[in-house]
Tab-separated table of C-alpha atoms in Angstrom:
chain	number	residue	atom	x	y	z
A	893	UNK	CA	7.686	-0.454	22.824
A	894	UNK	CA	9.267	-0.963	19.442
A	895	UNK	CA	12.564	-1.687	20.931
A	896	UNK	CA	10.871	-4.403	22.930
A	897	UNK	CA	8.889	-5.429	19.729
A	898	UNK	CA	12.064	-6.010	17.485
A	899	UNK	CA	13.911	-7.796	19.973
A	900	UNK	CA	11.052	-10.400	20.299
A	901	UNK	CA	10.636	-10.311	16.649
A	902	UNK	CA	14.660	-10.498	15.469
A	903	UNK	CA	15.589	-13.139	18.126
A	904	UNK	CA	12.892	-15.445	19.103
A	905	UNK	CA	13.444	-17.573	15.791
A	906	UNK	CA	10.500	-20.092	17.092
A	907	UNK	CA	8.144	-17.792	17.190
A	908	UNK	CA	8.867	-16.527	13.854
A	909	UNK	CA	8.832	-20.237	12.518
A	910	UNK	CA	5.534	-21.086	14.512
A	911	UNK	CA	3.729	-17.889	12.075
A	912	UNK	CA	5.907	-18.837	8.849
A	913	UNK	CA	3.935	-22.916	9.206
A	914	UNK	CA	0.922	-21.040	9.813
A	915	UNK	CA	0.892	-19.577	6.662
A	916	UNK	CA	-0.418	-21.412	3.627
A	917	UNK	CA	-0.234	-18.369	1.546
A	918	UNK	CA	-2.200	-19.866	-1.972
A	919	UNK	CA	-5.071	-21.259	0.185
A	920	UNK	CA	-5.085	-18.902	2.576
A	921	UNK	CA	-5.363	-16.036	-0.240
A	922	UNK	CA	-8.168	-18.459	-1.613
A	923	UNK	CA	-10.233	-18.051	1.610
A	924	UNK	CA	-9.950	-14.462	2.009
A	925	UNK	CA	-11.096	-13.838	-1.526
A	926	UNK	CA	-14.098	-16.138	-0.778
A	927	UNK	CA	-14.756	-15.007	2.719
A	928	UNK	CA	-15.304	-11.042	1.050
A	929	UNK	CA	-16.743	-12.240	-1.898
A	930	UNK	CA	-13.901	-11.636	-3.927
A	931	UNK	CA	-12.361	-12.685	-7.037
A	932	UNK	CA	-8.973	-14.768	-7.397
A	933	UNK	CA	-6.818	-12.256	-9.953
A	934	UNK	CA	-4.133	-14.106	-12.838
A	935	UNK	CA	-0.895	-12.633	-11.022
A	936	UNK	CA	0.762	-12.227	-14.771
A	937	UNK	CA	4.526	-11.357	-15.619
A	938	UNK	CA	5.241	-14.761	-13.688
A	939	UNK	CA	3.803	-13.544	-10.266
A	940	UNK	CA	1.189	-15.815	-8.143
A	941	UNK	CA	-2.454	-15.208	-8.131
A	942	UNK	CA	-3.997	-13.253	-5.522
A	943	UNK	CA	-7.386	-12.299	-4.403
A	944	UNK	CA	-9.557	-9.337	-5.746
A	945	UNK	CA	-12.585	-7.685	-3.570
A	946	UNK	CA	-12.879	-4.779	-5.487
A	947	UNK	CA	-12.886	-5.525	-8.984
A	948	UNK	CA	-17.261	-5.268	-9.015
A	949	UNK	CA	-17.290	-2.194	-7.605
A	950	UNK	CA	-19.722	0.652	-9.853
A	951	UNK	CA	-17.936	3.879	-9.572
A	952	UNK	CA	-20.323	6.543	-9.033
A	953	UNK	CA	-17.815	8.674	-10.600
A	954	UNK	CA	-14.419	7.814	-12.851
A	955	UNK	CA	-13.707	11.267	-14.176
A	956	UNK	CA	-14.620	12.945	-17.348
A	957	UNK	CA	-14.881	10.790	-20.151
A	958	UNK	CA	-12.094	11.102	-22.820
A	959	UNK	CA	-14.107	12.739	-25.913
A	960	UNK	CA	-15.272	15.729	-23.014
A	961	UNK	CA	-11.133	16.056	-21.619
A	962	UNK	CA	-9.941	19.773	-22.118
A	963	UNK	CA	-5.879	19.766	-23.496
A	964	UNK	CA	-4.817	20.176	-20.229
A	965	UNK	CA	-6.757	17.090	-18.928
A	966	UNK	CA	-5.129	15.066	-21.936
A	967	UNK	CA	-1.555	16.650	-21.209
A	968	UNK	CA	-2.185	14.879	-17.723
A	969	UNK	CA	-3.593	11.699	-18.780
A	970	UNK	CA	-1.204	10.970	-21.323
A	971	UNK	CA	1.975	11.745	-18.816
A	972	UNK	CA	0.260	9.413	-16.526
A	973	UNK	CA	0.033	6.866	-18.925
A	974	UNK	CA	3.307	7.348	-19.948
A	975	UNK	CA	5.093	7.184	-16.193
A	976	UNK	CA	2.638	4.473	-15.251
A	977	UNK	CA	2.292	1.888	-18.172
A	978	UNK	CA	1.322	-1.404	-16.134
A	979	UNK	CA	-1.196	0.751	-14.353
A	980	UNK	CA	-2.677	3.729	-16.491
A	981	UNK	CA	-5.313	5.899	-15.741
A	982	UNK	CA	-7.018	3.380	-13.042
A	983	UNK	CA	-7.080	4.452	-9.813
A	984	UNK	CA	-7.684	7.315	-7.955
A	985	UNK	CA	-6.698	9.170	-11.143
A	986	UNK	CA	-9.929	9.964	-13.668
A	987	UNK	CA	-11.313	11.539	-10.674
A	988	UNK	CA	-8.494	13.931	-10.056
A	989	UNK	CA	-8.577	14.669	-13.715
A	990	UNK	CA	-12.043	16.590	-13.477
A	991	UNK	CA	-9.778	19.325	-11.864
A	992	UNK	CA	-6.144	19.616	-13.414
A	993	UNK	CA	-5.332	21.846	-10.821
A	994	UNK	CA	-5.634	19.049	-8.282
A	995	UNK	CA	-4.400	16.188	-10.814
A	996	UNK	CA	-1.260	17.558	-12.059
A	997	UNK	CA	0.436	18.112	-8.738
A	998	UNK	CA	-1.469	15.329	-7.453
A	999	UNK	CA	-0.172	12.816	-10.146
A	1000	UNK	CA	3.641	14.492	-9.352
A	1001	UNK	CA	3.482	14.155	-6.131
A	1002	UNK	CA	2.909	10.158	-6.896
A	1003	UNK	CA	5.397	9.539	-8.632
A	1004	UNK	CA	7.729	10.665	-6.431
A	1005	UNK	CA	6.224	8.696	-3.967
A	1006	UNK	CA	6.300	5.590	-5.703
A	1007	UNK	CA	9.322	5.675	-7.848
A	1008	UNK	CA	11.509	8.684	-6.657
A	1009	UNK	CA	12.650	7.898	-2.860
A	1010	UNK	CA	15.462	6.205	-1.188
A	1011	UNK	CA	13.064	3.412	-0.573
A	1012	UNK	CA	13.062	0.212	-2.124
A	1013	UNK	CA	10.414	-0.571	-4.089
A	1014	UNK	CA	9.721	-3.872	-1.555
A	1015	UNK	CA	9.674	-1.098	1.602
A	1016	UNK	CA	7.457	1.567	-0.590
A	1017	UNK	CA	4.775	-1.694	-1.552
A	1018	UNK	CA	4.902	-2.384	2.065
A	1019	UNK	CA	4.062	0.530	3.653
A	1020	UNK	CA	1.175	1.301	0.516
A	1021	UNK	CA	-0.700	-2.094	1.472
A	1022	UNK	CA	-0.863	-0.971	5.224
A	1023	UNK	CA	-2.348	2.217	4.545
A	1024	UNK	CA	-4.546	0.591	2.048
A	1025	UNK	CA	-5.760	-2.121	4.603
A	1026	UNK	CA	-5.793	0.487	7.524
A	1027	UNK	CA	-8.459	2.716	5.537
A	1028	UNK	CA	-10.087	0.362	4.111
A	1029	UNK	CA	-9.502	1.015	0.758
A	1030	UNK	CA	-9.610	-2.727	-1.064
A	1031	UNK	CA	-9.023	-1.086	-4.580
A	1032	UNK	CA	-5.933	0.607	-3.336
A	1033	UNK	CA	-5.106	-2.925	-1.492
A	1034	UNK	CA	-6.024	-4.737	-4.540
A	1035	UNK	CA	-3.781	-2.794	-7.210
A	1036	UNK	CA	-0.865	-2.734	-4.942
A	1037	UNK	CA	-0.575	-6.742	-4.382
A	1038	UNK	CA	0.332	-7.259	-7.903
A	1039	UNK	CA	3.280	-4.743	-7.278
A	1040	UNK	CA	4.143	-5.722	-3.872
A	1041	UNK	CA	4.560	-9.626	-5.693
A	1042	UNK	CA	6.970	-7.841	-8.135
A	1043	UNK	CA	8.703	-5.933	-5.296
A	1044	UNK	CA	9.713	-8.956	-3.759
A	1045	UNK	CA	7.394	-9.559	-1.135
A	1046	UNK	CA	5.270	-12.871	-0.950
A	1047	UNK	CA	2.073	-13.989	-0.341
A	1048	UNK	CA	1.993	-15.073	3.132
A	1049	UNK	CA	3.498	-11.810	3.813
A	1050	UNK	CA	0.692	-10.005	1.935
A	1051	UNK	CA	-1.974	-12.307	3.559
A	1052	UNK	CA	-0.843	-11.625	7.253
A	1053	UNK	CA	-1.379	-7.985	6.587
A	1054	UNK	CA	-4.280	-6.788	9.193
A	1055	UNK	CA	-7.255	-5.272	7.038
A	1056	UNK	CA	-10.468	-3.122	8.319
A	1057	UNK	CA	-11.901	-3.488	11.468
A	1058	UNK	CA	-8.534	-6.293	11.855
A	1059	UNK	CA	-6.387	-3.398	11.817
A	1060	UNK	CA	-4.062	-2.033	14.601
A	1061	UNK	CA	-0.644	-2.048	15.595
A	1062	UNK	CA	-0.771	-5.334	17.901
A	1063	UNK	CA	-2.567	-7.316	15.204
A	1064	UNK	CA	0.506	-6.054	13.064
A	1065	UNK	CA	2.750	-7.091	15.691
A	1066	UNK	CA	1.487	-10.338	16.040
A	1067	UNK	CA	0.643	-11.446	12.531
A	1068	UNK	CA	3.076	-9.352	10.219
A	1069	UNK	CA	6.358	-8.564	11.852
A	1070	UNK	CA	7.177	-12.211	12.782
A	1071	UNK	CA	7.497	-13.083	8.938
A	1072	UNK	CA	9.511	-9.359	8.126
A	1073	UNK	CA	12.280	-10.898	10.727
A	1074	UNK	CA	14.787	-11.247	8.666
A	1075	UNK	CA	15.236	-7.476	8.405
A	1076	UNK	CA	15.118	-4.790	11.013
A	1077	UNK	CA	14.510	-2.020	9.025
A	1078	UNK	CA	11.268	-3.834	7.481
A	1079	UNK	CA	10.186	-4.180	11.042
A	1080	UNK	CA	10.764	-0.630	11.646
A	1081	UNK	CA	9.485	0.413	8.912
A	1082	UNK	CA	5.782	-1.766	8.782
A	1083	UNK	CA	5.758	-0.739	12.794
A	1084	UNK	CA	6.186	3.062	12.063
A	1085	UNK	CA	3.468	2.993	9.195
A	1086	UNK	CA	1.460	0.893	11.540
A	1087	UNK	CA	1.614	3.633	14.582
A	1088	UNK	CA	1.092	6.418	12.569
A	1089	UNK	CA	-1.999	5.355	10.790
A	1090	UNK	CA	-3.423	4.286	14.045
A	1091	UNK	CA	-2.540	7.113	16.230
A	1092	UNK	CA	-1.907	9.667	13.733
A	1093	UNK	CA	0.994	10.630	15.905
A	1094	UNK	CA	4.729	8.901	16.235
A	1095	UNK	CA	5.910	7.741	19.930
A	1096	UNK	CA	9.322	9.167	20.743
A	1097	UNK	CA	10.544	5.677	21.006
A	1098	UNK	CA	9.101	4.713	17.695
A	1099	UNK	CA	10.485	7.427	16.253
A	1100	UNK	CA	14.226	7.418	17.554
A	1101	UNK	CA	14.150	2.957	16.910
A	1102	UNK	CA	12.658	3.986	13.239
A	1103	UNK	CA	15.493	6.230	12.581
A	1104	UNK	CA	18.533	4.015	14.183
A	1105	UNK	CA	17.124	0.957	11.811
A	1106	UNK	CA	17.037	3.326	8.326
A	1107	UNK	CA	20.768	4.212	9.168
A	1108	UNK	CA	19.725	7.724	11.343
A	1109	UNK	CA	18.523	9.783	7.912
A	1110	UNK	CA	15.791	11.661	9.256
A	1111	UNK	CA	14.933	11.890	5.382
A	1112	UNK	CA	14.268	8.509	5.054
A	1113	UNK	CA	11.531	9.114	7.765
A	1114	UNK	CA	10.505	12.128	5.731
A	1115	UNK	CA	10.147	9.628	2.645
A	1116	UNK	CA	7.995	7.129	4.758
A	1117	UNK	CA	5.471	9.646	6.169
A	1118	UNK	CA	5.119	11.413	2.944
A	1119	UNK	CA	4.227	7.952	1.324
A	1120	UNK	CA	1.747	7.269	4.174
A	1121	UNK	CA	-0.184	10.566	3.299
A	1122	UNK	CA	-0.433	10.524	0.238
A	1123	UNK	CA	-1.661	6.927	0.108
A	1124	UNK	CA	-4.001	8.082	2.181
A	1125	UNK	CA	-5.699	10.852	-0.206
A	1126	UNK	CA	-5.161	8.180	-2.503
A	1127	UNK	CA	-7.710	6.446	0.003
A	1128	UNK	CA	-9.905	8.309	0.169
A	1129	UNK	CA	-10.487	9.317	-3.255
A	1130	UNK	CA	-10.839	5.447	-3.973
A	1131	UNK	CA	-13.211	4.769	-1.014
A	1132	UNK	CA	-15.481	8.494	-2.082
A	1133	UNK	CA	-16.034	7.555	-5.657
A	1134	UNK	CA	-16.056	3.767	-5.319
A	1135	UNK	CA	-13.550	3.143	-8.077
A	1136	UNK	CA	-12.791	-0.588	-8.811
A	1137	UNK	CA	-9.715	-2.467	-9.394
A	1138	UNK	CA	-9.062	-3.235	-13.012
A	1139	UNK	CA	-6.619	-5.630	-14.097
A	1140	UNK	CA	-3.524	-4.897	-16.798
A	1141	UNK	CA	-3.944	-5.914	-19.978
């Protein structure tokens, strides 16, 4: 299947210029903000706005508050602050922080997801907005766009992702891959992430096209999966606790 998907993607050029004219990315990112009752965010640092659906959300819990922290739960905030600057504490971390046995390893593990993997920072943002949009998770979606934009990837890009009840791997098909063309492995890649958070499983032909296109390192796939799962827990922490995207100062 993916082998039939990235030939009809990499070399059928009018399809891929029939999606690219369908894609009005500012107004379209305008009408999906208004459609979910969202907010248009300031992009900032020279990036293009983009649309918010999260940012009213009341947390029913954001972790304890600073004056109650034990040392150990300020040891972990402040090396999160200090490895994260544009993004801080907000997220899925305050939560985590009510147990430092969960937030320390927790808040490792991120980083190397984020910043320590062969990825590029364009292929990590990529595959962090499809597991946001697959579970649902519009805070996780929300503070990722801003970094996807910095990554490198652009709005209609961003926009064609699938999200909620949208999402599967033939609505990724149809609406993202024709605008990753340009790039095999990105079609590899969003296709892999796209199958395994649908199916929870990999297809032997998935897997074996997915390894040819990220130059046959099996680590690479490692990298991919490991990023998958633990935006996932980053999910679900986000979706339990209804924590809300907050803009950078």
């Amino acid at each position: 299947m993916l082998l039939r998907v990235l030939s009809l993607v990499l070399f059928n050029p009018v399809a891929c210029q029939s999606r690219a004219l369908n894609c009005n990315a500012f107004g379209s990112f305008r009408t999906l903000a208004s459609l979910r009752g969202g907010d248009v965010a300031s992009g900032g640092d020279g990036i293009p706005e983009f649309p918010t659906s999260s940012e009213s959300f009341v947390p029913r819990y954001n972790g304890p508050p600073i004056d109650e922290m034990t040392d150990e739960q300020r040891t972990i905030r402040d090396d999160i602050i200090r490895t994260r600057p544009r993004t801080g504490i907000s997220g899925p971390f305050g939560p985590w922080l009510a147990v430092p046995d969960i937030g320390r390893p927790s808040q490792e593990l991120g980083r190397v997801c984020r910043f320590g993997t062969t990825l590029s920072a364009r292929e990590s943002e990529l595959i962090i907005l499809l597991t946001g949009a697959r579970h649902k998770a519009h805070a996780e979606f929300d503070i990722h766009q801003g970094e996807a934009l910095r990554s490198g990837l652009t709005l209609d890009i961003i926009s064609a992702i699938p999200r909620d009840e949208d999402f599967s791997v033939e609505r990724v098909q149809s609406d993202l891959l024709p605008l990753l063309a340009e790039s095999e492995r990105d079609v590899a890649i969003a296709h892999f992430t796209a199958e395994l958070l649908e199916t929870s499983t990999i297809s032997e032909e998935t897997y074996q096209a997915t390894l040819q296109a990220v130059g046959d390192k099996e680590s690479v796939l490692v990298e991919i999966t490991s990023i998958i799962g633990y935006y996932t827990y980053v999910a679900y922490t986000l979706n339990t606790f209804n924590i809300p995207f907050v803009r950078s100062k």
